[in-house]
Coordinates of C-alpha atoms and ligand atoms in Angstrom, one line a residue:
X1 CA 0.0 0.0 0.0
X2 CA 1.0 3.4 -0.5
X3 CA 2.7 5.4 2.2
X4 CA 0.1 8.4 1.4
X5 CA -2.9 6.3 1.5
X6 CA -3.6 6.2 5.0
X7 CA -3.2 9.5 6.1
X8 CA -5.6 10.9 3.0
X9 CA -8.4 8.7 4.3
X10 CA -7.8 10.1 8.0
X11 CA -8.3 13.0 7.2
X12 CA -11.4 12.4 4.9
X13 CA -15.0 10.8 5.6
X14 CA -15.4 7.8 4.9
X15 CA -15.9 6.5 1.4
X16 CA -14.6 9.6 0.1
X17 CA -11.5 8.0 -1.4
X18 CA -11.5 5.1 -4.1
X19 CA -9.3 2.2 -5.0
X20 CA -11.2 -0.5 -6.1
X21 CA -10.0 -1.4 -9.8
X22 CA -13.4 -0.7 -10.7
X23 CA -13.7 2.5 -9.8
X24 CA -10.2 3.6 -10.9
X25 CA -11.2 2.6 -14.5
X26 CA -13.9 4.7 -14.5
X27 CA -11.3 7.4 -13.9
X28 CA -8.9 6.6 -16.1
X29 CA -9.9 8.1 -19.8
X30 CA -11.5 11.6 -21.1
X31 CA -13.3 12.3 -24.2
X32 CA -9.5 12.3 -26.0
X33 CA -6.8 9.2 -26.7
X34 CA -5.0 7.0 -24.2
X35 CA -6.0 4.9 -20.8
X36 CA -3.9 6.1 -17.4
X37 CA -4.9 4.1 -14.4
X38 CA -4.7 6.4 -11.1
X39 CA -3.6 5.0 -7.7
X40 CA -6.5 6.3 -5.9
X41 CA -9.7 9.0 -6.7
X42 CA -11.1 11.4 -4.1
X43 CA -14.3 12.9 -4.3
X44 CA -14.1 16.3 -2.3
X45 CA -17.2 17.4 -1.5
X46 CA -15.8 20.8 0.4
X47 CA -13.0 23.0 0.1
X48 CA -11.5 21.9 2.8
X49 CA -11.1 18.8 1.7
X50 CA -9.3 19.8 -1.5
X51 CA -6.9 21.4 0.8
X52 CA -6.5 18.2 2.7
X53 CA -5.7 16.3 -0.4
X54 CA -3.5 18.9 -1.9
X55 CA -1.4 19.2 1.2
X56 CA -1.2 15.6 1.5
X57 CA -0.3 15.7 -2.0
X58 CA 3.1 18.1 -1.5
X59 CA 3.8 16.4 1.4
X60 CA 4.4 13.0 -0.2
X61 CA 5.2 14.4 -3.7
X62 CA 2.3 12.2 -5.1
X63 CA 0.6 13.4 -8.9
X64 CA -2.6 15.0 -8.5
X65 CA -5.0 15.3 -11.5
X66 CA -8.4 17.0 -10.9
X67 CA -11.2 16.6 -13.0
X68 CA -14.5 17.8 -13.6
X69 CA -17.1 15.8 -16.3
X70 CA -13.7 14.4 -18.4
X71 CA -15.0 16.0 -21.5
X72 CA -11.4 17.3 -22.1
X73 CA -10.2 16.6 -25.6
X74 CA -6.4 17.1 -25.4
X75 CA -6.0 14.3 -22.8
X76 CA -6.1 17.2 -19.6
X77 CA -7.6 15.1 -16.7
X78 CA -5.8 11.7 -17.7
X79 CA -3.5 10.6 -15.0
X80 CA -0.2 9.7 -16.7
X81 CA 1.7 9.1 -13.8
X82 CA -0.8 7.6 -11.5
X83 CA -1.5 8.9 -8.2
X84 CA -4.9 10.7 -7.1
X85 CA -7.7 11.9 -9.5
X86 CA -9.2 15.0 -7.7
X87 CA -12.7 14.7 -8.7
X88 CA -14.1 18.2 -8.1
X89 CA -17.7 17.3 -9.9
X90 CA -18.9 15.9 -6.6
X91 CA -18.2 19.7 -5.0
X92 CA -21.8 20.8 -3.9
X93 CA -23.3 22.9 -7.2
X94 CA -23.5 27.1 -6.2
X95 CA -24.8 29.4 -8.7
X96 CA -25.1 32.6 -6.6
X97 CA -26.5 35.4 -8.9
X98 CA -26.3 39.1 -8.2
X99 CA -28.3 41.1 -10.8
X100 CA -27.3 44.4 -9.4
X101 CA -23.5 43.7 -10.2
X102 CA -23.9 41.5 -13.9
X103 CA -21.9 38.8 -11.6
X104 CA -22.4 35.2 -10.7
X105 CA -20.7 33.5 -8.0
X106 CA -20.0 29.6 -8.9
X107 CA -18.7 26.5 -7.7
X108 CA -16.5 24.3 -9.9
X109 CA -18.9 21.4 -10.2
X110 CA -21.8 22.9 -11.8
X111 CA -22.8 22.3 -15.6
X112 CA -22.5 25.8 -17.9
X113 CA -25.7 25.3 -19.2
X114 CA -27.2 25.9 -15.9
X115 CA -25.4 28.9 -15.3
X116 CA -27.1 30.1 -18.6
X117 CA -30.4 29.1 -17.2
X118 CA -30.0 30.8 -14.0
X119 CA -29.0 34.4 -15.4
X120 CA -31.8 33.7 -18.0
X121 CA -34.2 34.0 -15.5
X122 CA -33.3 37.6 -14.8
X123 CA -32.9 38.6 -18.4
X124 CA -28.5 38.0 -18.5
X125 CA -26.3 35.8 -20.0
X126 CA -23.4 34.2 -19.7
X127 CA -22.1 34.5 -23.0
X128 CA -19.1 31.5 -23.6
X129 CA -21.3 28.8 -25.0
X130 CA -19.0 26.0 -25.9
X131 CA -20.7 22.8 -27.8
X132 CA -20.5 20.6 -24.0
X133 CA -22.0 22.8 -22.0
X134 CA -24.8 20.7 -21.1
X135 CA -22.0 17.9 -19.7
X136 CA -18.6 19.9 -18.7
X137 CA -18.0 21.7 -15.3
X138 CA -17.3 25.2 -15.5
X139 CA -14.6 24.5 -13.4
X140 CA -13.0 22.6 -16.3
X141 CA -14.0 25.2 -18.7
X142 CA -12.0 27.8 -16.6
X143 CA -8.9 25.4 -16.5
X144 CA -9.4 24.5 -20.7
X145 CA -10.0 28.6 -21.2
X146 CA -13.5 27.2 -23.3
X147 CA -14.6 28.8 -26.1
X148 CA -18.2 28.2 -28.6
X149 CA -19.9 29.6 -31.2
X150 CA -20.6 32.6 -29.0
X151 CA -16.6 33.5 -28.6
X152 CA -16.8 35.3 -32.2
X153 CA -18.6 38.4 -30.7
X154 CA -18.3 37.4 -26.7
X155 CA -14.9 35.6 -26.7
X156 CA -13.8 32.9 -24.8
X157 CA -13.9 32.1 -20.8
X158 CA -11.3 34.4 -19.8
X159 CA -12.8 37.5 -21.2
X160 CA -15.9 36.7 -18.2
X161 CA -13.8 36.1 -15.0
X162 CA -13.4 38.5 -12.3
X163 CA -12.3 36.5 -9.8
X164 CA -10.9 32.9 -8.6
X165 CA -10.9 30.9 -5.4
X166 CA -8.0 28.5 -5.9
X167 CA -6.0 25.9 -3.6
X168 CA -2.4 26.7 -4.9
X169 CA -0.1 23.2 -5.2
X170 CA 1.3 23.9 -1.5
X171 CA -2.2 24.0 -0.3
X172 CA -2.4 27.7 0.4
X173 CA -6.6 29.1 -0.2
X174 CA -6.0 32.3 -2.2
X175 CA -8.7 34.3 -3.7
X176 CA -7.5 36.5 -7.2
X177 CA -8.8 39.2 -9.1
X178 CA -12.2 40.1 -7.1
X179 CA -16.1 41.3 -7.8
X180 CA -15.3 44.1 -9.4
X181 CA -15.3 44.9 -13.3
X182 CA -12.0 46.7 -12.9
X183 CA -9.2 45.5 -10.8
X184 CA -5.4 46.1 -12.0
X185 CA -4.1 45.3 -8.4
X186 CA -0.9 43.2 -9.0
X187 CA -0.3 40.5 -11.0
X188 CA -3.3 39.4 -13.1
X189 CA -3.1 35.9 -11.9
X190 CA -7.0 35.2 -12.5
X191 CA -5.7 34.9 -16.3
X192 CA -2.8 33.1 -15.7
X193 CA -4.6 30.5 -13.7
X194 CA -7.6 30.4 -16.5
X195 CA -6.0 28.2 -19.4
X196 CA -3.4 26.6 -16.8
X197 CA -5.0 23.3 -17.6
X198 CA -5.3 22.4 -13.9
X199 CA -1.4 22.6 -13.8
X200 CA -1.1 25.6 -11.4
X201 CA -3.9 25.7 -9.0
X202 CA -7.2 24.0 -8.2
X203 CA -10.3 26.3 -8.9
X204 CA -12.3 25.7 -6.2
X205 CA -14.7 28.7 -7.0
X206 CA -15.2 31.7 -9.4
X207 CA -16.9 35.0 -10.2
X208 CA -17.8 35.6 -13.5
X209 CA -19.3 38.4 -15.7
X210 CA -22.8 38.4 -16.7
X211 CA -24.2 40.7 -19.5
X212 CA -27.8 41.6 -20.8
X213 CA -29.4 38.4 -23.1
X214 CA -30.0 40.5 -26.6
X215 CA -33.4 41.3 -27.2
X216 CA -33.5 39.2 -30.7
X217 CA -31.5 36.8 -32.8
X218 CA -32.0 35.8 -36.2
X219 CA -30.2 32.7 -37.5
X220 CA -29.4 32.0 -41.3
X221 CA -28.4 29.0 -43.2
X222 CA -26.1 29.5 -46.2
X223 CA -25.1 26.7 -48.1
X224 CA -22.0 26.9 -51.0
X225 CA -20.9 24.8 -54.0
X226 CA -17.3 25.4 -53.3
X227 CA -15.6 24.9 -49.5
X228 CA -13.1 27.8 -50.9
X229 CA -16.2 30.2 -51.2
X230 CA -17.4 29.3 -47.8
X231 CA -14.0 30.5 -46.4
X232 CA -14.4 33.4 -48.2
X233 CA -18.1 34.5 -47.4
X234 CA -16.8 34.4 -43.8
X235 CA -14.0 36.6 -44.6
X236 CA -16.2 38.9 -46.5
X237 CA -18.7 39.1 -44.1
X238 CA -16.6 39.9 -41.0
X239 CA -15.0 42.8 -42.6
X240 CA -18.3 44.2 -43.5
X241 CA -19.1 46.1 -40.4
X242 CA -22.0 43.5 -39.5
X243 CA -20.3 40.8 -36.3
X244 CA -22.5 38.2 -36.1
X245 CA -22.5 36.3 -32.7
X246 CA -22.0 32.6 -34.4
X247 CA -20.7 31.7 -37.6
X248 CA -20.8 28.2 -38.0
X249 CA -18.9 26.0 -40.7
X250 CA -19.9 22.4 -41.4
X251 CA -18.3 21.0 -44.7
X252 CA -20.2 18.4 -46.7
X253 CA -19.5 15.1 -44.7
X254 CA -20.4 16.7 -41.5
X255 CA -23.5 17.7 -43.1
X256 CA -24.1 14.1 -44.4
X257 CA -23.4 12.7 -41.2
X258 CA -25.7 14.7 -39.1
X259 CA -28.5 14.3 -42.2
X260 CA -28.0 10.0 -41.7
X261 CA -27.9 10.3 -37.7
X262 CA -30.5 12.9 -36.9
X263 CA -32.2 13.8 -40.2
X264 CA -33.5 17.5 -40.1
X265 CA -33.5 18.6 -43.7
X266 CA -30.0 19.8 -44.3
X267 CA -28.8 20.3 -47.6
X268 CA -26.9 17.4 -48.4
X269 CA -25.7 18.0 -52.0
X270 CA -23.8 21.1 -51.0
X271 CA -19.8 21.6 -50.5
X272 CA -20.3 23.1 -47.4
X273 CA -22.6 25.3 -45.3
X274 CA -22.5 28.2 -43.2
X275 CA -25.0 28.4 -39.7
X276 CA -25.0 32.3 -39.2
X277 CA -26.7 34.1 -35.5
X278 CA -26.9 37.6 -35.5
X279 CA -27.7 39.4 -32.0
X280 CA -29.8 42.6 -30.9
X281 CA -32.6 45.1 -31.1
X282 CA -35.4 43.5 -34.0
X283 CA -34.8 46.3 -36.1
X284 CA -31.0 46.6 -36.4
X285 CA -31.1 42.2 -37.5
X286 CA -33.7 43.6 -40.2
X287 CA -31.0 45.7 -41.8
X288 CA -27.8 43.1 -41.0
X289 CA -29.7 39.8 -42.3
X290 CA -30.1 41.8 -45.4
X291 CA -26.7 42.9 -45.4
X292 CA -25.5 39.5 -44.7
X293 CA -27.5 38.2 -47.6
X294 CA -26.3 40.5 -50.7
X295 CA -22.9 39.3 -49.1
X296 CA -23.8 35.8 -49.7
X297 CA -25.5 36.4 -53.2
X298 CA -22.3 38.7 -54.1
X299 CA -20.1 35.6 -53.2
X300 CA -22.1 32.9 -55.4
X301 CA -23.6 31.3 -52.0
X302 CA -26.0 28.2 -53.1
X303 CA -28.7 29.0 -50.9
X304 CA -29.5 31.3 -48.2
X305 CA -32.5 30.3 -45.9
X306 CA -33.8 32.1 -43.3
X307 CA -35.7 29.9 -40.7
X308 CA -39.3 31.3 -39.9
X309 CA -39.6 29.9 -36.4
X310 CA -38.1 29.8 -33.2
X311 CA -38.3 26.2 -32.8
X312 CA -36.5 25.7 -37.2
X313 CA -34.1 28.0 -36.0
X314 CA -33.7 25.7 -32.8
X315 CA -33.1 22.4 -35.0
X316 CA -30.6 24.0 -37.0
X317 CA -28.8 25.0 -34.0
X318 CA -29.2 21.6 -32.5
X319 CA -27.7 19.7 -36.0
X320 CA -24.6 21.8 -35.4
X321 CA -24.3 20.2 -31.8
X322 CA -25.0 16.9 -33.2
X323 CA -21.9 16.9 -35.5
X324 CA -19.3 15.5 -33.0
X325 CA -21.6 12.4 -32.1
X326 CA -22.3 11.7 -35.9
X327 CA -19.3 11.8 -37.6
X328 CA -18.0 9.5 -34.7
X329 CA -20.4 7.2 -36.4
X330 CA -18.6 7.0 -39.5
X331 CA -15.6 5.1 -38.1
X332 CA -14.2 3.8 -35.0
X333 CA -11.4 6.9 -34.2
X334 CA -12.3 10.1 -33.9
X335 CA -8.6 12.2 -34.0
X336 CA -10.3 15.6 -33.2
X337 CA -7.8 19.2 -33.5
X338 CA -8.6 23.0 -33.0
X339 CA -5.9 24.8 -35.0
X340 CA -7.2 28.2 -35.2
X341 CA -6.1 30.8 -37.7
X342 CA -6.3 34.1 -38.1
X343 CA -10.0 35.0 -39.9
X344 CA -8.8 35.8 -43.1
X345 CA -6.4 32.8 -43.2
X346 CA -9.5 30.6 -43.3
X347 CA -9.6 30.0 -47.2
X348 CA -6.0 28.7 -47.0
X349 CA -5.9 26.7 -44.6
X350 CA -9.3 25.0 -45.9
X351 CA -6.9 24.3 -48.6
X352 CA -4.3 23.2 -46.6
X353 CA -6.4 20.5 -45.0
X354 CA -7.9 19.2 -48.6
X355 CA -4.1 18.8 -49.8
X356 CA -2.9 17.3 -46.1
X357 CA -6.1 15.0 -46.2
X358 CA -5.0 13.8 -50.4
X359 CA -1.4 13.3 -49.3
X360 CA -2.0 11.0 -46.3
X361 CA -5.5 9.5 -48.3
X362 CA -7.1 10.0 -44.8
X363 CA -11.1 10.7 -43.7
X364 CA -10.3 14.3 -42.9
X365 CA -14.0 16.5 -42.1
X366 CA -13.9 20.0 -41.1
X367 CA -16.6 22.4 -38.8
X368 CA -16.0 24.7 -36.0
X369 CA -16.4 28.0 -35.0
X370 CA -15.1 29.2 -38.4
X371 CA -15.9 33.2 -37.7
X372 CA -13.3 33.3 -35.9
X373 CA -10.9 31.2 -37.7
X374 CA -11.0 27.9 -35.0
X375 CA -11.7 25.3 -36.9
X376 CA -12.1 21.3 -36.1
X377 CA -10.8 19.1 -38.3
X378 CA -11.2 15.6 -37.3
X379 CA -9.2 12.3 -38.8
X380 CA -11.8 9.4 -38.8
X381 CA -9.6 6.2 -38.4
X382 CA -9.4 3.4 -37.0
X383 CA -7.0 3.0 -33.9
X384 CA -6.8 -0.8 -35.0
X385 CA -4.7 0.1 -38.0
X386 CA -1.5 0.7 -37.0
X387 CA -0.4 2.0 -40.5
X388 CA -3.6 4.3 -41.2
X389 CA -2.4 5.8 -37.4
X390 CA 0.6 6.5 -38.5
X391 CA -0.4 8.6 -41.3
X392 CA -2.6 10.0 -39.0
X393 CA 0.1 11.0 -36.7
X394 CA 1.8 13.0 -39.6
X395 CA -1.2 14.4 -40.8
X396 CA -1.9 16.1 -37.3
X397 CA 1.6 17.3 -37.3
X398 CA 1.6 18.8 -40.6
X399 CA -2.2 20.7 -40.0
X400 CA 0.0 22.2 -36.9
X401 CA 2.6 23.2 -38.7
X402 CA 0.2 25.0 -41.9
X403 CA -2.1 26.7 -38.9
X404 CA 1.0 27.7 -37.6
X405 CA 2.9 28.9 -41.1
X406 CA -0.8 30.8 -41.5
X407 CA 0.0 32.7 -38.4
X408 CA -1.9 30.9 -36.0
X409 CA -2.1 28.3 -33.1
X410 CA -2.1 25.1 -31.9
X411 CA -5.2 25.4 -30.5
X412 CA -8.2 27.6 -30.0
X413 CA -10.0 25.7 -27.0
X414 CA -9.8 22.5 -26.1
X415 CA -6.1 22.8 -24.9
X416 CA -2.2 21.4 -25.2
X417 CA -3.0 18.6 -22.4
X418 CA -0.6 15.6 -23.6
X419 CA -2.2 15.5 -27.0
X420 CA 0.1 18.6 -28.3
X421 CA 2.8 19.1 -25.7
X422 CA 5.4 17.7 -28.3
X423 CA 4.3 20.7 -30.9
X424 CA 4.4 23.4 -27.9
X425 CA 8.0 24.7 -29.2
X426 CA 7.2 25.0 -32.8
X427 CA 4.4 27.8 -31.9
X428 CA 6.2 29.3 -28.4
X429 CA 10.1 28.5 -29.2
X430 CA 12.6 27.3 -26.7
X431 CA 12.8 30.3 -24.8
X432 CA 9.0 30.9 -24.8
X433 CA 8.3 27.3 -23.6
X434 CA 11.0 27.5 -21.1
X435 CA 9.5 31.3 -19.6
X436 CA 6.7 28.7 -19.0
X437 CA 7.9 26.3 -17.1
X438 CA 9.9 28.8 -15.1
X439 CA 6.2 29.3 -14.3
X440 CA 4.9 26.1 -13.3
X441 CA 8.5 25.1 -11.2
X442 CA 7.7 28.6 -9.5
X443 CA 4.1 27.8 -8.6
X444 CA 4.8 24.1 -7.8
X445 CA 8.0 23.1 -7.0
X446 CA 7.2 19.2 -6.3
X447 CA 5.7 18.9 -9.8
X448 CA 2.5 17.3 -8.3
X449 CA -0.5 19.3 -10.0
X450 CA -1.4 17.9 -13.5
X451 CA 2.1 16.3 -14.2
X452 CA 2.6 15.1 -17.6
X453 CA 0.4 18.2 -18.9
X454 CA 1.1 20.9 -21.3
X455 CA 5.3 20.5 -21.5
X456 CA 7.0 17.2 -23.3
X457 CA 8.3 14.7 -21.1
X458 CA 11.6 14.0 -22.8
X459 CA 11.2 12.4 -26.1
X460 CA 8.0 12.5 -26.2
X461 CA 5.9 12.3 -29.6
X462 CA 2.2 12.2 -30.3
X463 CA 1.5 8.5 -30.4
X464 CA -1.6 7.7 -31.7
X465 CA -1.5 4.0 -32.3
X466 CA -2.5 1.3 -29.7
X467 CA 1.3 0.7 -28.6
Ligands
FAD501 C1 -18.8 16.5 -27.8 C2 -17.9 17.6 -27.2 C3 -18.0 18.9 -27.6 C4 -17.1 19.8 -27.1 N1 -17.2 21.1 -27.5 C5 -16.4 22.1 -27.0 C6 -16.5 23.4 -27.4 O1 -17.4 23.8 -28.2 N2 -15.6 24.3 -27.0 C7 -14.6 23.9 -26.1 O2 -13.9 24.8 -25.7 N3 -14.5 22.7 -25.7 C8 -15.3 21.7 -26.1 N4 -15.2 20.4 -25.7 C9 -14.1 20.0 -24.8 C10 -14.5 20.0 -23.3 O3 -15.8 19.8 -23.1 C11 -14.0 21.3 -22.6 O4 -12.6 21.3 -22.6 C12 -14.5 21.4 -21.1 O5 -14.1 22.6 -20.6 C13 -14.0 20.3 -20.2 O6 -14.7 20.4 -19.0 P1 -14.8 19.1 -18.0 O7 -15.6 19.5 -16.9 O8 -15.2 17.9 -18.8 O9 -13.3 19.0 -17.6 P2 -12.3 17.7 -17.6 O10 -12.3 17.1 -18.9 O11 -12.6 16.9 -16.5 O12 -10.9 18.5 -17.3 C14 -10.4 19.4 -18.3 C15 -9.1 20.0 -17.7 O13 -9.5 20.9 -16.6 C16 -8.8 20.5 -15.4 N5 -9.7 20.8 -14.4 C17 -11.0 20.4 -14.3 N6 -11.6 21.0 -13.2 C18 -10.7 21.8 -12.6 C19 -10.7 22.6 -11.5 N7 -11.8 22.8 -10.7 N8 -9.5 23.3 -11.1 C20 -8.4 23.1 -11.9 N9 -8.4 22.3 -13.0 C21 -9.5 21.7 -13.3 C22 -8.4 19.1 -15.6 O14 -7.2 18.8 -14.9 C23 -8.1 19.0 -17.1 O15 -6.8 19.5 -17.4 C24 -16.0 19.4 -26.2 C25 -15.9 18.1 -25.8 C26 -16.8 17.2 -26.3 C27 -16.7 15.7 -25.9

């Protein structure tokens, strides 16, 4: 048994600790590749007991990987070198609104969607609105820095948090940034901790920034004969003085896909469509959707249609959240990336992608937040070929490297987590990677929070094949 063991469970109720095989399965994969059994997973249920297991934690120099739903995509709450899985889903769920301030006041366990429906009810919004939020913790959408469809207008999480309650890796309870909309006291370390992929702190609450729900929003569907054009029409369309609050790109197969697992009417036979939201007063949409439209026309769009209901303009919405589960129909392995370009870069890398996807003669399909430039591609493979991995592997590094060429990143969202750790240097350098970890060895000098995360282990190489 562990030396560590023991004195976590003294200092815990009963039950509160798991290490039944079972259990520890259950723990050991997220929504992304690879299977990393922990040593044991605690299910806080109070601050205090995060401290007590983070304290524990430095003392014995044991991993510590916290997780919230284990949506990640990039591999973020996998424990890769064992020891505890913090599971912080189990916290009790706060959503504490204040009207009078446009704040909230949450704990890390509860869903994002609820959030939404809680400032609804007083006419606010919370405005990131990534594709999980019915299923991921905000507490992991803080540590992943989340973005959706919304982030085109709203941007991403970081742009909505005031403040943070965090258990730092010596098990110190610090509070940063604060209530208020302004605060330039000091370090900003509420931004440094958002994005830190659970590797610098554990968020244990947070205050985020609330804003009035637009009186109105029109949605569009535009569908194109040519990807390129697609591209394009965004391009066009952002630089036209209207700024939609979605613009959505699904290329054919994702269309097909959604059309064979959820049939709503989508148009099949084009090269790609376009799902469009614009946002405020009724009669400022009037003059945008028409704007929007001689834009499309202009460009040679296919089709433009303009649902004439709340509830067509709902299933439209609801296809575009439907495209993860239904092109994971099509095969097995779902290899899913976020490179994100800047906006007017979108038409090339489109074409970067069709040439990357003819080289390696791979399944490559394409959606995402295209407005502003984060797109998806996602290999469809199958983890049993070894060979078709492999191309795989070199397809991924080479959409890096073109995002990257195009001025852009590595990712827009979902994160580095171990997925693209080996690829950190090529966007940040040796020095910027190294300013980095200066960071983490500064914050947590035992290396026991989210080891294994964001910075290559030596020699280490994205693997994708069943080794
Ligand atoms: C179908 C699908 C659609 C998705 N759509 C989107 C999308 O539109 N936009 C987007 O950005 N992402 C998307 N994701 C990715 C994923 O949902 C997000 O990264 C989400 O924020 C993860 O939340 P989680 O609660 O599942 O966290 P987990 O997966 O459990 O953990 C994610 C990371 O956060 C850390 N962490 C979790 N909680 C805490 C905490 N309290 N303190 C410190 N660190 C913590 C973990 O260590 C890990 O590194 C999608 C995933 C799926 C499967």
């Amino acid at each position: 048994m562990n030396d560590w063991l023991k004195p976590l469970q003294d200092g815990l109720i009963e039950g509160r600790v798991l290490t039944k095989n079972a259990d520890l399965y259950s723990y050991s994969f997220d929504a992304s590749f690879g299977e990393y059994l922990p040593e044991a997973v605690v299910q806080v249920k109070n601050k205090q007991e995060v401290v007590h297991v983070i304290r524990l934690a430095n003392q014995y120099k044991v991993p510590v990987y916290p997780r919230g739903a284990g949506t990640c995509l990039s591999g973020g709450p996998l424990p890769v070198h064992g020891g505890i899985v913090l599971d912080l889903s189990k916290l009790p769920a706060k959503i504490d609104v204040s009207p009078g301030d446009l704040t909230v006041t949450v704990s890390p366990s509860v869903r994002t969607q609820d959030i939404n429906i809680e400032a609804e009810k007083r006419g606010l919004m919370y405005a990131p609105d990534p594709s999980s939020a019915h299923v991921a913790t905000i507490g992991g959408n803080l540590a992943e820095n989340s973005g959706g469809p919304r982030g085109l207008k709203y941007g991403v999480t970081k742009d909505h948090v005031l403040g943070l309650e965090i258990v730092t890796p010596e098990g110190e309870l610090i509070r940063t940034g604060g209530q208020t909309i302004k605060n330039v006291t000091g370090y900003d370390l509420t931004k440094l901790i958002v994005g830190s992929e659970g590797t610098l702190a554990v968020i244990v609450e947070a205050t985020l920034k609330l804003m009035p729900k637009p009186p109105a929003v029109k949605t569009m569907m535009v569908s194109f004969h040519k990807v390129r054009t697609a591209g394009e029409a965004i391009s066009r369309t952002l630089t036209s003085g209207v700024l939609p609050s979605k613009m959505e790109f699904m290329d054919q197969a994702c269309v097909r896909a959604v059309e064979q697992f959820q049939p709503i009417g989508l148009p099949v036979d084009a090269a790609a469509i376009i799902l469009i939201e614009l946002d405020g007063p009724e009669e400022a949409l009037r003059i945008e959707q028409e704007k929007v439209e001689a834009i499309m026309e202009e460009m040679g769009a296919k089709e433009v249609i303009i649902p004439e209901s709340d509830e067509e303009a709902a299933k439209l919405w609801h296809a575009r959240k439907q495209v993860s589960p239904a092109i994971a129909k099509i095969k097995p392995t779902k290899v899913s990336e976020d490179a994100t370009v800047p906006r007017s870069k979108i038409p090339d890398f489109m074409d970067r992608l069709q040439t990357i996807k003819e080289k390696y003669d791979l399944e490559v399909v394409a959606f995402g937040h295209a407005g502003d430039g984060n797109l998806h591609p996602n290999i469809l493979c199958d983890q049993r070929d070894p060979e078709e991995m492999k191309r795989a592997e070199k397809a991924v590094e080479e959409m890096f490297e073109a995002a990257i060429e195009l001025g852009g990143t590595l990712s827009g969202e979902h994160g580095i987590g171990t997925m693209k750790a080996p690829f950190m240097e090529m966007e940040l350098g040796d020095a910027g990677v190294d300013m980095m970890r200066r960071i983490k060895r500064a914050w947590d000098p035992h290396n026991i929070l989210n080891p294994g995360k964001i910075f290559a282990e030596k020699g280490q190489k994205l693997v994708l094949r069943n080794e």
